[in-house]
């Protein structure tokens, strides 16, 4: 049986738990993409083409609340939770657009939580005291061992004391709304049809909509001042996420470069040169004009490409693009034993 792996954020005592998957499975099943949104910082200037633009004028209202100065309304809204903000926004068009902006900011604040923090992909074959060079949080792992009544391995200690990282909730999940029942439907019914359509569109708004397509996105290693361009490792992608549910993206880059164990994984890697380093995902213009940054996109893609070729053969990219979301056909040899 192969090793199990977890991607951990030791400074916040949190981890991604892939339920016993081996690294050879994680690299090809698409699950590593879950880590991207926790490292990618949404741009402050967002162009949300799928939503109605804010009108210049709003209809007059009989409610004195709606006629309050903008600064006071913004102060009130800033102190509301997700559900309160959403329902307040359905009281008038002016309030809706103000509340919509606040909700978008809440969604944006849930992204990029681990930008700038240490990450390491832990294998369950790691021995005590076998940790990457240059990290300063390992003593905390050893302190956890003292708190435990059992003699647990570092991997088991992570499972015992670290909190599992889950994806940020979408708007519908955060609101806990039924689709056509309760106070939500009652609040929607008197609204003009165009705004009902807009609100339904907004309910489907997810965190991926916060990220700009078009400009180059990069994964930065803030420890070594190296970066990887997404357009190189994920061909055909204009944003920080993969264009298909499975394939090569920033998540796979992180796993290959941050994996760490005392025992080699079944796909042959276990001593990632970036293990324990600090990362973020941002737009290319964040480093334009800055000195000292090194582009390692091509060399890293070659490294990952070797792993994919061993599994899917020399034409893995052609097979991948030809089969769309299904992924490439498995070649008739075992890449593990090659």
Short mmCIF file of C-alpha atoms in Angstrom, two decimals:
data_model
loop_
_atom_site.label_atom_id
_atom_site.label_comp_id
_atom_site.label_asym_id
_atom_site.label_seq_id
_atom_site.Cartn_x
_atom_site.Cartn_y
_atom_site.Cartn_z
CA UNK A 1 0.00 0.00 0.00
CA UNK A 2 1.32 3.46 -0.92
CA UNK A 3 1.66 6.54 1.23
CA UNK A 4 -1.16 8.88 2.12
CA UNK A 5 -0.56 12.61 1.73
CA UNK A 6 -1.84 15.88 3.18
CA UNK A 7 -1.06 19.44 2.11
CA UNK A 8 -0.63 21.35 5.38
CA UNK A 9 -0.47 25.01 6.39
CA UNK A 10 1.50 24.64 9.64
CA UNK A 11 1.27 28.27 10.76
CA UNK A 12 -2.52 28.10 10.98
CA UNK A 13 -2.64 24.41 12.00
CA UNK A 14 -4.81 23.50 9.03
CA UNK A 15 -4.55 20.87 6.31
CA UNK A 16 -6.14 19.58 3.13
CA UNK A 17 -7.23 16.00 3.73
CA UNK A 18 -7.52 13.80 0.65
CA UNK A 19 -8.92 10.77 2.45
CA UNK A 20 -6.06 8.34 2.06
CA UNK A 21 -5.08 9.14 -1.52
CA UNK A 22 -1.57 8.43 -2.72
CA UNK A 23 0.45 11.11 -4.49
CA UNK A 24 0.20 9.23 -7.79
CA UNK A 25 -3.58 9.55 -7.48
CA UNK A 26 -3.61 13.18 -6.37
CA UNK A 27 -1.44 14.33 -9.26
CA UNK A 28 -3.95 13.07 -11.82
CA UNK A 29 -7.46 13.23 -10.30
CA UNK A 30 -7.88 17.03 -10.11
CA UNK A 31 -8.25 17.32 -6.32
CA UNK A 32 -5.14 19.45 -5.91
CA UNK A 33 -6.95 22.34 -7.61
CA UNK A 34 -8.79 22.86 -4.29
CA UNK A 35 -5.67 24.52 -2.89
CA UNK A 36 -5.50 27.23 -5.57
CA UNK A 37 -8.34 29.44 -4.31
CA UNK A 38 -6.73 29.56 -0.85
CA UNK A 39 -3.53 31.04 -2.34
CA UNK A 40 -4.93 33.23 -5.13
CA UNK A 41 -5.64 36.81 -4.08
CA UNK A 42 -8.52 38.34 -6.09
CA UNK A 43 -7.71 41.63 -7.85
CA UNK A 44 -9.09 44.71 -6.13
CA UNK A 45 -10.42 46.01 -9.45
CA UNK A 46 -12.92 43.46 -10.69
CA UNK A 47 -14.95 43.51 -13.91
CA UNK A 48 -18.04 41.42 -13.20
CA UNK A 49 -19.51 41.08 -16.68
CA UNK A 50 -22.16 38.56 -15.61
CA UNK A 51 -23.88 41.03 -13.26
CA UNK A 52 -25.97 44.15 -13.99
CA UNK A 53 -23.85 47.35 -13.84
CA UNK A 54 -24.70 49.78 -11.05
CA UNK A 55 -27.20 52.36 -12.41
CA UNK A 56 -26.42 56.06 -12.19
CA UNK A 57 -29.91 56.87 -10.81
CA UNK A 58 -32.35 54.93 -8.64
CA UNK A 59 -36.15 55.22 -8.27
CA UNK A 60 -37.33 57.33 -5.34
CA UNK A 61 -38.37 55.45 -2.22
CA UNK A 62 -40.90 56.04 0.55
CA UNK A 63 -38.56 54.49 3.08
CA UNK A 64 -36.41 56.96 5.05
CA UNK A 65 -33.74 54.26 5.36
CA UNK A 66 -33.12 54.25 1.62
CA UNK A 67 -32.68 58.03 1.56
CA UNK A 68 -29.93 58.06 4.20
CA UNK A 69 -26.52 59.37 3.05
CA UNK A 70 -24.33 56.76 1.36
CA UNK A 71 -21.69 56.91 4.11
CA UNK A 72 -24.24 56.01 6.80
CA UNK A 73 -25.72 53.18 4.75
CA UNK A 74 -22.24 51.79 4.08
CA UNK A 75 -21.49 51.86 7.82
CA UNK A 76 -24.74 50.00 8.58
CA UNK A 77 -24.14 47.39 5.88
CA UNK A 78 -20.53 46.81 6.92
CA UNK A 79 -21.75 45.52 10.29
CA UNK A 80 -24.21 43.00 8.84
CA UNK A 81 -23.72 39.29 8.23
CA UNK A 82 -24.24 37.57 4.89
CA UNK A 83 -27.94 36.74 5.31
CA UNK A 84 -28.87 40.14 6.79
CA UNK A 85 -27.03 41.92 3.99
CA UNK A 86 -28.71 39.86 1.31
CA UNK A 87 -32.26 40.40 2.56
CA UNK A 88 -31.67 44.10 3.18
CA UNK A 89 -30.57 44.36 -0.43
CA UNK A 90 -33.98 43.21 -1.64
CA UNK A 91 -35.71 46.20 -0.02
CA UNK A 92 -34.79 48.61 -2.82
CA UNK A 93 -32.63 48.90 -5.92
CA UNK A 94 -30.21 51.30 -4.25
CA UNK A 95 -29.77 49.02 -1.24
CA UNK A 96 -29.40 46.00 -3.50
CA UNK A 97 -26.36 47.35 -5.31
CA UNK A 98 -24.74 48.54 -2.09
CA UNK A 99 -25.37 45.19 -0.42
CA UNK A 100 -24.19 43.31 -3.50
CA UNK A 101 -20.83 45.06 -3.33
CA UNK A 102 -20.52 44.19 0.37
CA UNK A 103 -21.32 40.54 -0.31
CA UNK A 104 -18.76 40.38 -3.11
CA UNK A 105 -16.16 41.81 -0.72
CA UNK A 106 -17.07 39.13 1.83
CA UNK A 107 -16.59 36.42 -0.79
CA UNK A 108 -13.26 37.96 -1.82
CA UNK A 109 -12.06 38.03 1.80
CA UNK A 110 -12.51 34.25 1.97
CA UNK A 111 -10.03 33.73 -0.87
CA UNK A 112 -6.25 33.76 -0.63
CA UNK A 113 -6.25 33.02 3.12
CA UNK A 114 -2.93 31.20 2.90
CA UNK A 115 -1.18 33.65 0.61
CA UNK A 116 2.25 34.29 2.12
CA UNK A 117 2.21 31.29 4.47
CA UNK A 118 4.27 28.10 4.57
CA UNK A 119 3.01 24.97 2.82
CA UNK A 120 4.26 21.40 2.75
CA UNK A 121 2.75 18.23 1.27
CA UNK A 122 3.26 15.66 4.02
CA UNK A 123 3.59 11.91 3.38
CA UNK A 124 2.73 9.38 6.07
CA UNK A 125 6.17 7.81 5.58
CA UNK A 126 7.90 10.75 7.26
CA UNK A 127 10.17 9.92 10.20
CA UNK A 128 10.50 11.90 13.41
CA UNK A 129 12.99 14.77 13.09
CA UNK A 130 13.14 14.39 9.29
CA UNK A 131 12.01 17.82 8.17
CA UNK A 132 12.95 20.21 5.35
CA UNK A 133 15.90 22.55 5.93
CA UNK A 134 15.26 26.13 6.92
CA UNK A 135 11.80 25.79 8.49
CA UNK A 136 11.10 27.14 11.96
CA UNK A 137 7.74 25.55 12.81
CA UNK A 138 8.87 21.95 13.33
CA UNK A 139 9.31 22.36 17.11
CA UNK A 140 5.54 22.95 17.26
CA UNK A 141 5.01 19.50 15.72
CA UNK A 142 7.23 18.04 18.41
CA UNK A 143 5.31 19.94 21.10
CA UNK A 144 2.11 18.34 19.83
CA UNK A 145 3.72 14.95 20.30
CA UNK A 146 4.18 15.73 23.99
CA UNK A 147 0.50 16.62 24.29
CA UNK A 148 -0.57 13.30 22.83
CA UNK A 149 -0.98 10.24 25.03
CA UNK A 150 0.11 8.03 22.17
CA UNK A 151 3.40 7.84 20.30
CA UNK A 152 2.14 9.27 17.03
CA UNK A 153 4.08 9.89 13.83
CA UNK A 154 4.31 13.47 12.50
CA UNK A 155 1.68 12.58 9.87
CA UNK A 156 -0.71 11.19 12.48
CA UNK A 157 -0.14 14.25 14.67
CA UNK A 158 -1.29 16.46 11.81
CA UNK A 159 -4.44 14.37 11.52
CA UNK A 160 -4.99 14.60 15.26
CA UNK A 161 -4.43 18.33 15.85
CA UNK A 162 -4.85 20.13 12.51
CA UNK A 163 -8.22 21.40 11.23
CA UNK A 164 -9.32 20.25 7.80
CA UNK A 165 -9.43 23.02 5.20
CA UNK A 166 -12.65 23.22 3.24
CA UNK A 167 -13.49 25.33 0.22
CA UNK A 168 -15.01 28.77 0.85
CA UNK A 169 -18.83 28.55 0.74
CA UNK A 170 -20.72 29.93 -2.21
CA UNK A 171 -23.46 32.49 -1.66
CA UNK A 172 -26.29 29.95 -1.58
CA UNK A 173 -24.41 27.81 0.97
CA UNK A 174 -23.63 30.84 3.12
CA UNK A 175 -27.28 31.89 3.08
CA UNK A 176 -28.59 28.33 3.65
CA UNK A 177 -31.43 29.10 1.23
CA UNK A 178 -33.95 26.71 -0.19
CA UNK A 179 -34.56 27.26 -3.88
CA UNK A 180 -38.25 28.29 -3.79
CA UNK A 181 -39.40 28.39 -0.18
CA UNK A 182 -39.49 30.51 2.95
CA UNK A 183 -38.89 34.23 3.37
CA UNK A 184 -36.60 34.27 0.36
CA UNK A 185 -39.42 33.65 -2.14
CA UNK A 186 -41.68 36.15 -0.35
CA UNK A 187 -39.01 38.83 -0.56
CA UNK A 188 -38.37 38.11 -4.24
CA UNK A 189 -41.95 38.15 -5.50
CA UNK A 190 -42.61 41.94 -5.55
CA UNK A 191 -39.34 42.76 -7.35
CA UNK A 192 -39.26 43.64 -11.06
CA UNK A 193 -38.49 40.65 -13.25
CA UNK A 194 -35.12 42.01 -14.38
CA UNK A 195 -33.97 42.22 -10.77
CA UNK A 196 -35.25 38.76 -9.94
CA UNK A 197 -33.14 37.44 -12.83
CA UNK A 198 -30.17 39.46 -11.58
CA UNK A 199 -30.54 38.11 -8.03
CA UNK A 200 -30.76 34.52 -9.26
CA UNK A 201 -27.58 35.14 -11.28
CA UNK A 202 -25.93 36.61 -8.23
CA UNK A 203 -26.87 33.57 -6.13
CA UNK A 204 -24.91 31.45 -8.61
CA UNK A 205 -21.95 33.81 -8.29
CA UNK A 206 -18.93 31.88 -7.03
CA UNK A 207 -15.42 32.72 -5.97
CA UNK A 208 -13.95 31.92 -9.38
CA UNK A 209 -15.89 34.90 -10.78
CA UNK A 210 -13.69 37.20 -8.69
CA UNK A 211 -10.60 36.44 -10.77
CA UNK A 212 -9.72 38.27 -13.94
CA UNK A 213 -9.21 36.25 -17.12
CA UNK A 214 -6.70 37.55 -19.62
CA UNK A 215 -3.70 38.83 -17.66
CA UNK A 216 -0.94 36.38 -16.76
CA UNK A 217 -1.31 34.68 -13.36
CA UNK A 218 1.73 33.39 -11.52
CA UNK A 219 2.49 31.17 -8.53
CA UNK A 220 5.20 32.92 -6.51
CA UNK A 221 7.65 31.22 -4.20
CA UNK A 222 8.18 34.12 -1.81
CA UNK A 223 11.04 32.30 -0.06
CA UNK A 224 13.26 31.84 -3.13
CA UNK A 225 11.80 34.64 -5.31
CA UNK A 226 10.94 32.21 -8.11
CA UNK A 227 7.68 32.17 -10.04
CA UNK A 228 5.69 29.91 -12.36
CA UNK A 229 3.43 31.22 -15.14
CA UNK A 230 0.05 29.51 -15.35
CA UNK A 231 -0.02 29.81 -19.12
CA UNK A 232 3.01 27.51 -19.29
CA UNK A 233 1.88 24.73 -16.95
CA UNK A 234 -1.85 24.90 -17.84
CA UNK A 235 -2.08 25.45 -21.58
CA UNK A 236 -5.19 27.31 -22.68
CA UNK A 237 -5.88 28.93 -19.32
CA UNK A 238 -6.41 32.68 -18.95
CA UNK A 239 -6.95 32.73 -15.18
CA UNK A 240 -5.42 31.12 -12.08
CA UNK A 241 -7.54 27.96 -12.44
CA UNK A 242 -7.22 25.02 -14.82
CA UNK A 243 -9.38 25.16 -17.96
CA UNK A 244 -10.51 21.53 -17.35
CA UNK A 245 -11.53 19.64 -14.19
CA UNK A 246 -8.36 17.57 -14.43
CA UNK A 247 -4.92 18.31 -15.80
CA UNK A 248 -1.85 20.28 -14.79
CA UNK A 249 -2.23 23.50 -12.81
CA UNK A 250 -0.82 25.34 -9.83
CA UNK A 251 -2.09 22.65 -7.44
CA UNK A 252 -0.01 19.98 -9.14
CA UNK A 253 3.02 22.31 -9.14
CA UNK A 254 2.68 22.76 -5.38
CA UNK A 255 2.40 19.03 -4.71
CA UNK A 256 5.46 18.15 -6.80
CA UNK A 257 7.64 20.88 -5.34
CA UNK A 258 6.49 20.76 -1.67
CA UNK A 259 6.09 16.99 -1.13
CA UNK A 260 8.17 15.71 1.77
CA UNK A 261 8.60 12.24 3.23
CA UNK A 262 11.33 9.90 4.40
CA UNK A 263 10.09 7.34 1.89
CA UNK A 264 9.69 7.86 -1.84
CA UNK A 265 6.16 8.14 -3.18
CA UNK A 266 4.93 5.56 -5.67
CA UNK A 267 5.50 8.12 -8.45
CA UNK A 268 9.14 8.48 -7.40
CA UNK A 269 9.22 11.89 -5.70
CA UNK A 270 9.37 12.78 -2.00
CA UNK A 271 11.95 15.53 -1.34
CA UNK A 272 10.43 18.65 -2.84
CA UNK A 273 12.85 21.55 -3.03
CA UNK A 274 10.08 24.01 -2.07
CA UNK A 275 8.80 22.10 0.98
CA UNK A 276 7.96 24.53 3.79
CA UNK A 277 8.36 27.64 1.62
CA UNK A 278 5.90 30.54 1.43
CA UNK A 279 3.65 31.06 -1.60
CA UNK A 280 0.95 33.14 -3.16
CA UNK A 281 -0.84 33.33 -6.52
CA UNK A 282 -1.19 36.74 -8.07
CA UNK A 283 -1.10 38.68 -11.33
CA UNK A 284 2.16 38.99 -13.25
CA UNK A 285 2.16 42.75 -12.86
CA UNK A 286 2.87 42.28 -9.13
CA UNK A 287 6.52 41.62 -9.97
CA UNK A 288 6.93 43.70 -13.12
CA UNK A 289 9.84 46.06 -12.62
CA UNK A 290 10.95 44.26 -9.43
CA UNK A 291 14.48 42.89 -9.20
CA UNK A 292 15.57 39.41 -8.21
CA UNK A 293 12.65 37.32 -9.52
CA UNK A 294 13.42 34.19 -11.55
CA UNK A 295 11.01 32.56 -14.00
CA UNK A 296 11.20 28.75 -13.52
CA UNK A 297 8.06 27.94 -15.52
CA UNK A 298 9.71 26.00 -18.34
CA UNK A 299 12.02 23.88 -16.18
CA UNK A 300 9.24 23.08 -13.73
CA UNK A 301 6.85 22.14 -16.53
CA UNK A 302 9.48 19.76 -17.91
CA UNK A 303 9.72 18.18 -14.47
CA UNK A 304 5.96 17.69 -14.26
CA UNK A 305 5.79 16.58 -17.88
CA UNK A 306 8.15 13.69 -17.14
CA UNK A 307 5.73 12.43 -14.48
CA UNK A 308 2.75 12.70 -16.85
CA UNK A 309 4.63 11.00 -19.69
CA UNK A 310 5.44 8.05 -17.43
CA UNK A 311 1.74 7.63 -16.75
CA UNK A 312 0.12 8.55 -20.09
CA UNK A 313 2.89 8.27 -22.67
CA UNK A 314 4.72 10.79 -24.85
CA UNK A 315 1.53 12.15 -26.42
CA UNK A 316 -0.20 12.88 -23.12
CA UNK A 317 -0.97 16.51 -24.01
CA UNK A 318 -2.55 15.60 -27.35
CA UNK A 319 -4.63 12.86 -25.76
CA UNK A 320 -5.68 15.21 -22.97
CA UNK A 321 -6.86 17.96 -25.34
CA UNK A 322 -8.59 15.39 -27.52
CA UNK A 323 -10.66 13.90 -24.71
CA UNK A 324 -11.80 17.16 -23.09
CA UNK A 325 -12.79 16.81 -19.45
CA UNK A 326 -12.44 13.04 -19.38
CA UNK A 327 -8.66 13.14 -19.37
CA UNK A 328 -6.26 11.10 -21.48
CA UNK A 329 -6.48 7.39 -22.15
CA UNK A 330 -4.37 5.23 -19.86
CA UNK A 331 -1.36 3.81 -21.76
CA UNK A 332 -0.92 0.03 -21.54
CA UNK A 333 2.08 0.03 -19.20
CA UNK A 334 2.55 0.69 -15.53
CA UNK A 335 4.25 4.04 -15.09
CA UNK A 336 5.16 3.20 -11.50
CA UNK A 337 7.52 0.41 -12.48
CA UNK A 338 9.22 2.24 -15.35
#
